Coordinates of C-alpha atoms and ligand atoms in Angstrom, one line a residue:
M1 CA -170.1 171.9 96.8
S2 CA -167.3 169.4 98.1
P3 CA -168.5 165.6 98.1
Q4 CA -168.4 165.7 101.9
H5 CA -170.7 168.8 101.9
R6 CA -173.1 166.8 99.1
R7 CA -173.5 163.7 102.0
T8 CA -176.8 163.9 103.2
K9 CA -176.0 161.1 105.7
P10 CA -177.4 162.6 108.8
F11 CA -175.4 162.7 112.5
I12 CA -176.5 160.8 115.1
S13 CA -174.9 161.7 118.5
G14 CA -174.7 157.4 119.2
Y15 CA -173.3 154.9 121.5
V16 CA -172.5 151.4 120.3
L17 CA -174.9 149.3 121.2
Q18 CA -173.3 146.3 122.8
I19 CA -174.4 142.6 121.5
V20 CA -173.6 139.8 122.7
I21 CA -173.8 137.4 119.7
V22 CA -174.9 134.2 120.8
N23 CA -172.4 132.4 119.1
L24 CA -172.1 129.1 121.1
F25 CA -169.3 126.9 120.4
F26 CA -168.5 128.0 117.3
Y27 CA -166.8 131.5 118.2
H28 CA -163.7 130.8 116.5
V29 CA -165.0 130.9 113.3
S30 CA -166.9 134.2 112.0
H31 CA -169.0 135.7 109.5
S32 CA -172.2 137.0 109.3
L33 CA -174.2 133.7 107.9
N34 CA -176.6 131.0 109.6
I35 CA -175.4 127.9 108.3
S36 CA -177.3 124.6 107.7
P37 CA -175.4 121.7 108.9
G38 CA -175.0 119.4 105.5
E39 CA -172.5 118.6 103.0
R40 CA -171.1 121.0 101.4
W41 CA -169.6 121.2 97.4
P42 CA -166.3 120.0 97.3
N43 CA -163.9 123.4 96.0
G44 CA -167.3 125.3 95.6
V45 CA -167.9 124.0 92.5
V46 CA -172.0 123.3 92.1
K47 CA -173.2 121.3 89.0
Y48 CA -176.1 122.1 87.3
K49 CA -178.8 121.1 84.8
L50 CA -181.3 123.8 83.1
H51 CA -184.6 122.0 83.4
D52 CA -187.4 122.3 80.3
S53 CA -189.2 124.4 82.6
L54 CA -187.0 127.4 82.5
T55 CA -187.6 130.2 79.5
L56 CA -184.5 131.9 78.3
K57 CA -185.6 134.9 80.3
D58 CA -185.0 132.7 83.1
M59 CA -181.9 131.2 81.8
E60 CA -180.7 135.1 81.6
T61 CA -181.9 135.7 85.2
M62 CA -180.1 132.2 86.5
K63 CA -176.6 133.6 84.6
S64 CA -176.9 136.8 86.3
A65 CA -177.5 134.8 89.3
F66 CA -174.0 133.0 89.2
S67 CA -172.3 135.8 87.9
D68 CA -173.2 137.3 91.7
Y69 CA -171.7 134.3 93.1
H70 CA -168.8 134.0 90.5
T71 CA -167.8 137.9 91.5
K72 CA -168.3 138.0 95.2
T73 CA -167.0 134.8 96.0
C74 CA -165.1 131.5 94.7
I75 CA -168.2 129.6 94.2
R76 CA -168.6 127.9 90.6
F77 CA -171.9 127.2 89.2
L78 CA -170.8 124.6 86.0
P79 CA -172.8 123.0 83.8
W80 CA -173.3 119.1 84.3
Q81 CA -171.4 117.0 82.4
E82 CA -171.9 113.0 81.9
K83 CA -169.9 111.8 84.5
D84 CA -171.1 114.2 87.2
V85 CA -173.0 112.1 89.8
D86 CA -173.8 115.2 92.6
F87 CA -175.8 117.7 90.2
I88 CA -178.7 120.1 91.2
S89 CA -181.8 120.2 88.8
L90 CA -182.9 123.8 88.3
E91 CA -186.4 124.1 88.1
I92 CA -189.6 126.2 87.5
N93 CA -192.8 124.8 89.4
V94 CA -196.4 126.1 89.2
N95 CA -197.1 125.0 92.3
I96 CA -194.7 126.6 94.5
S97 CA -195.0 130.3 96.0
Y98 CA -191.4 131.5 96.5
Y99 CA -189.0 128.6 96.1
S100 CA -188.3 125.0 97.1
G101 CA -185.2 123.5 97.6
Q102 CA -182.9 120.9 99.2
T103 CA -180.5 122.2 101.8
C104 CA -176.9 121.5 100.9
K105 CA -175.5 118.8 98.9
T106 CA -178.0 115.8 99.0
G107 CA -176.0 113.2 96.6
G108 CA -177.2 112.4 92.9
Y109 CA -180.1 114.8 91.9
Q110 CA -181.3 117.2 93.9
Y111 CA -183.7 120.1 92.6
A112 CA -184.0 123.6 92.9
R113 CA -187.4 125.2 92.1
I114 CA -189.1 128.8 91.9
G115 CA -192.5 129.4 92.3
E116 CA -193.8 130.9 89.1
K117 CA -194.9 134.1 89.9
N118 CA -191.5 134.8 91.3
R119 CA -188.8 134.5 88.8
E120 CA -186.8 137.2 90.2
L121 CA -183.3 137.6 90.5
A122 CA -183.1 138.0 94.4
Y123 CA -184.9 134.5 94.9
F124 CA -182.6 132.8 92.6
I125 CA -179.2 133.8 94.1
E126 CA -181.4 133.1 97.6
L127 CA -182.4 129.7 96.2
L128 CA -179.0 128.8 94.9
G129 CA -177.6 129.7 98.4
L130 CA -179.7 127.0 99.8
A131 CA -178.0 123.9 98.3
L132 CA -174.3 125.9 99.6
C133 CA -175.9 125.5 103.2
L134 CA -176.8 128.9 103.8
D135 CA -180.0 129.5 105.8
H136 CA -182.2 132.6 107.1
E137 CA -180.4 135.3 108.6
H138 CA -184.0 136.6 110.0
K139 CA -184.0 132.5 111.9
R140 CA -181.1 133.1 113.6
I141 CA -181.2 131.5 117.1
D142 CA -180.0 134.7 118.2
R143 CA -182.6 136.9 116.1
D144 CA -184.5 138.2 119.0
E145 CA -181.3 140.7 119.7
F146 CA -182.3 141.9 116.3
L147 CA -185.7 141.9 115.3
G148 CA -188.7 142.4 117.3
L149 CA -191.6 140.7 116.0
H150 CA -194.9 142.4 115.0
E151 CA -197.9 141.9 118.1
N152 CA -200.5 141.2 115.9
C153 CA -198.9 139.1 113.5
E154 CA -200.5 135.2 113.3
T155 CA -197.6 133.7 111.8
I156 CA -193.5 134.2 113.2
P157 CA -191.1 132.6 111.5
T158 CA -189.6 130.2 113.1
K159 CA -185.8 129.9 114.6
S160 CA -183.6 127.4 112.8
A161 CA -182.6 125.4 115.8
L162 CA -179.9 123.3 114.3
S163 CA -178.5 126.0 111.8
I164 CA -175.0 128.0 113.4
P165 CA -175.1 131.7 113.6
R166 CA -172.1 133.3 113.1
G167 CA -170.7 136.6 113.0
I168 CA -172.4 140.2 112.8
Y169 CA -175.9 140.3 112.6
D170 CA -176.8 141.1 108.7
Y171 CA -179.9 143.0 108.1
R172 CA -178.5 143.4 104.9
S173 CA -178.1 139.7 104.1
Q174 CA -179.7 138.3 101.1
W175 CA -181.1 135.5 103.6
H176 CA -183.1 138.0 105.4
W177 CA -186.8 139.1 104.3
T178 CA -187.8 142.4 103.7
C179 CA -188.1 143.9 107.2
S180 CA -191.3 145.5 109.2
S181 CA -193.6 142.9 107.9
C182 CA -195.2 139.7 109.6
K183 CA -192.6 137.6 107.7
S184 CA -189.5 138.4 109.4
G185 CA -190.1 141.2 112.0
Q186 CA -188.7 144.6 112.8
P187 CA -185.3 145.8 113.4
K188 CA -184.6 147.0 117.1
F189 CA -182.2 149.0 115.4
S190 CA -184.7 151.8 115.0
N191 CA -182.6 153.0 112.0
V192 CA -182.5 150.3 110.0
T193 CA -185.4 150.8 108.0
I194 CA -185.2 148.2 105.0
C195 CA -183.7 144.8 105.1
G196 CA -182.1 141.8 102.9
Q197 CA -183.7 141.9 99.1
T198 CA -185.1 145.4 99.3
V199 CA -181.7 146.7 99.8
N200 CA -180.2 144.9 96.5
S201 CA -180.6 141.7 94.9
G202 CA -177.4 140.5 95.4
L203 CA -175.4 139.1 98.2
S204 CA -174.2 141.8 100.9
V205 CA -170.6 142.1 102.0
L206 CA -171.1 139.9 104.9
D207 CA -172.7 137.3 102.9
A208 CA -170.0 136.6 100.1
D209 CA -167.3 137.3 103.5
G210 CA -169.7 134.1 105.0
I211 CA -169.5 132.2 102.0
N212 CA -165.4 133.2 101.4
D213 CA -165.0 131.2 104.6
L214 CA -167.2 128.6 104.5
Y215 CA -165.5 127.1 101.4
N216 CA -162.1 128.2 101.8
C217 CA -162.0 130.8 99.1
Q218 CA -158.3 132.0 98.2
G219 CA -156.8 134.8 96.2
C220 CA -158.6 138.2 96.9
H221 CA -161.1 136.3 98.6
R222 CA -159.0 134.8 101.3
H223 CA -159.0 137.8 104.0
R224 CA -161.2 136.9 107.2
W225 CA -163.1 138.9 109.7
R226 CA -162.5 137.0 113.1
P227 CA -164.1 137.8 116.1
A228 CA -162.0 140.3 118.6
E229 CA -162.6 138.2 122.0
S230 CA -161.3 134.7 120.3
L231 CA -158.4 135.6 118.6
T232 CA -156.4 132.6 118.1
H233 CA -152.4 132.7 117.8
A234 CA -152.6 132.2 113.7
D235 CA -155.3 134.9 113.5
K236 CA -153.0 137.3 115.4
A237 CA -149.9 136.4 113.2
N238 CA -152.5 136.6 110.1
M239 CA -153.0 140.9 111.4
Y240 CA -151.5 142.8 109.0
S241 CA -150.7 147.1 110.2
F242 CA -149.1 147.5 106.4
G243 CA -146.0 148.8 108.8
I244 CA -148.1 151.6 110.0
F245 CA -147.8 152.0 113.9
A246 CA -149.1 155.0 115.9
N247 CA -147.1 157.5 117.2
D248 CA -146.9 155.4 120.6
G249 CA -145.2 152.6 118.8
T250 CA -148.2 150.4 118.4
P251 CA -149.4 148.5 115.1
I252 CA -152.7 150.0 113.3
Y253 CA -155.1 147.1 112.7
P254 CA -158.3 147.3 111.1
C255 CA -162.0 146.0 112.6
R256 CA -165.1 146.5 111.8
A257 CA -168.4 146.4 114.1
M258 CA -172.2 147.4 114.3
V259 CA -172.7 151.0 115.6
A260 CA -175.6 152.1 117.1
T261 CA -177.6 152.7 114.1
G262 CA -177.2 149.7 112.5
S263 CA -174.2 150.2 110.2
V264 CA -171.4 148.1 110.1
I265 CA -168.5 150.2 109.8
A266 CA -164.2 150.1 109.7
G267 CA -162.0 151.4 112.5
R268 CA -159.0 150.6 114.7
F269 CA -158.8 147.6 117.0
V270 CA -157.6 148.3 120.1
E271 CA -155.8 145.1 121.2
S272 CA -155.9 145.7 125.3
T273 CA -159.9 145.8 125.4
K274 CA -160.5 143.8 122.1
S275 CA -162.5 146.8 121.1
C276 CA -163.3 148.6 117.8
R277 CA -162.5 152.6 117.9
I278 CA -164.8 154.0 115.1
S279 CA -165.4 157.6 114.0
E280 CA -168.4 158.5 112.1
D281 CA -170.0 162.1 111.5
L282 CA -166.9 163.2 114.3
A283 CA -168.2 161.5 117.1
Q284 CA -166.5 158.6 118.1
Y285 CA -167.4 155.1 119.3
E286 CA -165.6 152.5 121.2
A287 CA -167.5 148.7 120.3
T288 CA -166.7 146.4 122.6
K289 CA -168.9 143.5 121.7
N290 CA -169.6 142.2 117.8
V291 CA -166.2 143.4 117.0
E292 CA -164.4 142.1 113.9
V293 CA -160.4 142.2 113.0
L294 CA -159.3 141.6 109.9
T295 CA -157.1 138.6 109.3
I296 CA -155.5 137.8 106.0
P297 CA -154.3 134.2 106.3
G298 CA -151.1 133.6 103.9
G299 CA -149.8 136.4 103.5
L300 CA -150.2 140.0 101.6
V301 CA -149.0 138.1 98.5
K302 CA -150.4 134.7 97.6
D303 CA -151.8 132.8 94.6
C304 CA -150.7 135.9 92.5
S305 CA -153.0 137.8 94.4
E306 CA -151.9 141.0 96.3
Y307 CA -153.2 143.2 99.7
K308 CA -152.0 146.8 99.3
L309 CA -152.7 150.3 100.0
E310 CA -153.5 152.8 97.5
N311 CA -153.6 155.9 97.2
K312 CA -157.5 157.2 97.3
G313 CA -157.1 158.3 93.7
D314 CA -155.7 155.1 92.5
A315 CA -157.8 152.7 94.3
T316 CA -160.7 151.1 92.3
L317 CA -163.8 150.0 93.6
I318 CA -163.1 146.7 92.0
N319 CA -159.9 146.1 94.1
A320 CA -161.1 147.8 97.3
I321 CA -162.2 145.5 100.4
Q322 CA -165.8 146.5 101.4
V323 CA -166.2 146.4 105.0
S324 CA -170.5 146.8 104.6
G325 CA -172.2 150.0 104.8
W326 CA -174.7 152.4 105.8
N327 CA -177.6 151.1 107.6
S328 CA -180.7 152.6 105.8
N329 CA -179.6 155.1 102.5
Y330 CA -177.9 151.5 101.3
K331 CA -176.0 153.5 98.6
W332 CA -173.3 154.3 101.0
K333 CA -170.7 151.7 101.1
S334 CA -168.0 151.4 103.3
Y335 CA -164.4 150.9 103.2
I336 CA -160.9 150.6 105.2
A337 CA -158.8 153.8 105.1
Y338 CA -155.1 154.5 106.9
A339 CA -154.1 158.3 107.2
T340 CA -151.5 160.2 108.7
V341 CA -153.7 162.7 110.8
N342 CA -153.1 166.5 111.5
M343 CA -153.8 166.7 115.0
T344 CA -155.8 169.7 116.6
D345 CA -152.7 170.2 118.7
G346 CA -150.2 170.6 115.4
G347 CA -148.6 167.1 115.3
N348 CA -149.7 164.1 113.4
D349 CA -150.5 160.3 113.8
N350 CA -151.3 157.5 111.7
S351 CA -154.6 155.3 112.3
V352 CA -157.0 153.4 110.2
G353 CA -160.5 154.3 109.8
N354 CA -163.8 154.5 107.7
V355 CA -163.7 156.2 103.8
W356 CA -167.4 156.0 102.4
K357 CA -168.4 155.8 98.9
E358 CA -171.6 156.9 97.3
D359 CA -173.5 154.6 94.5
G360 CA -173.1 156.8 91.4
E361 CA -170.0 158.7 92.6
N362 CA -166.9 158.4 91.0
G363 CA -164.1 157.3 93.4
F364 CA -164.4 157.7 97.0
D365 CA -165.7 160.3 99.6
R366 CA -163.6 163.8 99.9
S367 CA -162.3 162.8 103.4
A368 CA -162.0 159.6 105.6
E369 CA -163.0 159.2 108.9
M370 CA -160.2 158.7 111.1
P371 CA -160.7 158.0 115.3
V372 CA -158.3 159.8 116.3
G373 CA -158.4 162.4 119.2
S374 CA -161.3 162.8 121.5
V375 CA -164.0 162.8 118.6
G376 CA -162.5 162.0 115.5
L377 CA -160.9 163.6 112.6
R378 CA -161.2 163.7 108.7
A379 CA -158.6 163.2 106.6
T380 CA -158.7 164.2 103.3
E381 CA -155.3 162.1 102.1
Y382 CA -155.6 158.2 102.4
K383 CA -155.0 155.1 101.5
V384 CA -157.6 152.4 101.0
L385 CA -156.9 148.2 101.2
T386 CA -157.4 146.8 98.0
C387 CA -156.5 143.4 97.1
S388 CA -155.6 143.0 93.0
R389 CA -154.6 139.8 90.8
D390 CA -151.4 139.8 88.7
T391 CA -152.5 138.3 85.7
T392 CA -148.8 137.9 84.3
C393 CA -148.7 135.5 87.7
M394 CA -151.4 133.9 87.1
L395 CA -150.7 133.4 83.0
N396 CA -147.3 131.7 84.4
E397 CA -149.1 129.7 86.8
L398 CA -151.4 128.0 84.6
Y399 CA -148.5 127.4 82.0
D400 CA -146.5 125.8 84.3
N401 CA -149.4 123.4 85.6
R402 CA -149.4 122.6 81.8
R403 CA -146.2 121.9 81.5
R404 CA -146.2 120.0 84.4
C405 CA -149.3 118.0 83.3
N406 CA -147.5 117.1 80.2
Ligands
LIG501 C1 -198.5 120.7 90.1 O1 -199.8 120.2 91.0 C2 -200.5 119.2 90.4 C3 -202.0 118.7 91.1 O2 -201.2 118.0 92.3 C4 -200.0 118.2 89.5 O3 -200.6 117.3 88.7 C5 -198.5 118.4 88.6 O4 -198.0 117.8 88.3 C6 -198.1 120.0 89.6 N1 -197.3 120.2 88.6 C7 -195.9 120.5 88.7 C8 -194.7 121.1 87.6 O5 -195.2 119.8 90.0
LIG502 C1 -182.1 157.1 114.5 O1 -183.2 156.8 115.2 C2 -183.0 157.9 116.2 C3 -184.1 157.6 117.1 O2 -185.3 156.8 116.7 C4 -183.4 159.0 115.3 O3 -183.7 160.7 116.3 C5 -182.4 159.8 114.4 O4 -183.2 160.4 113.6 C6 -182.3 158.6 113.3 N1 -181.1 158.3 112.9 C7 -181.1 158.4 110.9 C8 -179.9 158.4 110.5 O5 -182.1 158.1 111.0
LIG503 C1 -152.5 167.6 106.8 O1 -152.2 169.0 106.5 C2 -151.5 169.7 105.6 C3 -151.3 171.1 105.4 O2 -152.4 171.4 105.8 C4 -152.1 169.1 104.2 O3 -151.6 169.2 103.1 C5 -152.3 167.7 104.5 O4 -153.1 167.1 103.1 C6 -153.2 167.2 105.4 N1 -153.5 165.9 106.0 C7 -154.7 165.0 105.8 C8 -154.0 163.5 106.3 O5 -155.5 165.7 105.6

């Protein structure tokens, strides 16, 4: 069976829910996060001390938590050294359920405590995020558009009035508690059945995108998804179509949006209507709200990193720019694909669309879904957007810096 037929992801005839994200005064900054006000760690470097209360196993778990940040963002957790004034003390505490920590950088000693019964990777990652100014997604002030709360629940999680919600609401966020519970409510997108830590015990794509923006990460972490309705001149200058134009002469830019099923997937930006045209299972959606456009500040080649299109067989998962994924069966991840599509009338046209990758499978799906024609078409020949780092260039830079310093 071809991968396409193996797919279990059901067909949905749908429409794009039009959700206005209440983003208040911060609409120019995108990304799915709920940001606490407070001081951030300079250059994303967080110094830590391991408390005596941590066992060897806790240290291993902490290391995995660091490594999740280190792979997906430019945040660096580094051991405390003699001269460091500001640091986090990582502790296990018998008196705490879940965890307890201080928000953002407080200056001097600050604690991050895990409850004795909650020594799990997900909690460690979540706890570290507190110190980076991340607040819970299900406490966003605009969360009522996305979550209904159980009528017979006694305690309803409060909204964080001071935190700033940004970008597309993310049910998969590491800072979203398990859904369909009293703790964090029932998703209003009925197709979203699991949330937050149930999805995976690591940063979601939108979490990582948000952190990379918040801490101005560079290299292959420097692409930014910007809200379509408030693109600045600078954003527009940072949009790339990789030299690919549609037959009508318009450049082809990638966008992403949440579709009616709650999935966040890639499509083609329509500049005149600021919408994102998405094809999924041979149905076409036009998302007009909640649309984000891909920008790459600094150009395609910068700091020894290069964003480029690669043939589907050459693109590796490590390098491919992930968009997000399928709503409830989280094994399906979504990526950006460009293709020249065979139109039904015999001609062809270029477009950008979505390609899935299923966990456990080698390589991308057999075909990418392109928002062209009336319902969209599948393309078996396509290129995937990737970013790779040039190690020779990085070594040269290191060498140059050393020489300059000596
Ligand atoms: C836990 O609480 C008890 C009682 O208040 C206290 O004596 C003890 O020091 C606390 N333990 C920690 C690790 O904070
Ligand atoms: C999505 O939700 C609708 C309405 O509840 C349902 O009919 C449909 O089967 C669901 N689809 C998936 C893929 O879960
Ligand atoms: C278009 O059709 C040709 C000939 O059948 C085929 O070789 C090519 O792969 C098709 N293109 C796409 C994008 O599927």
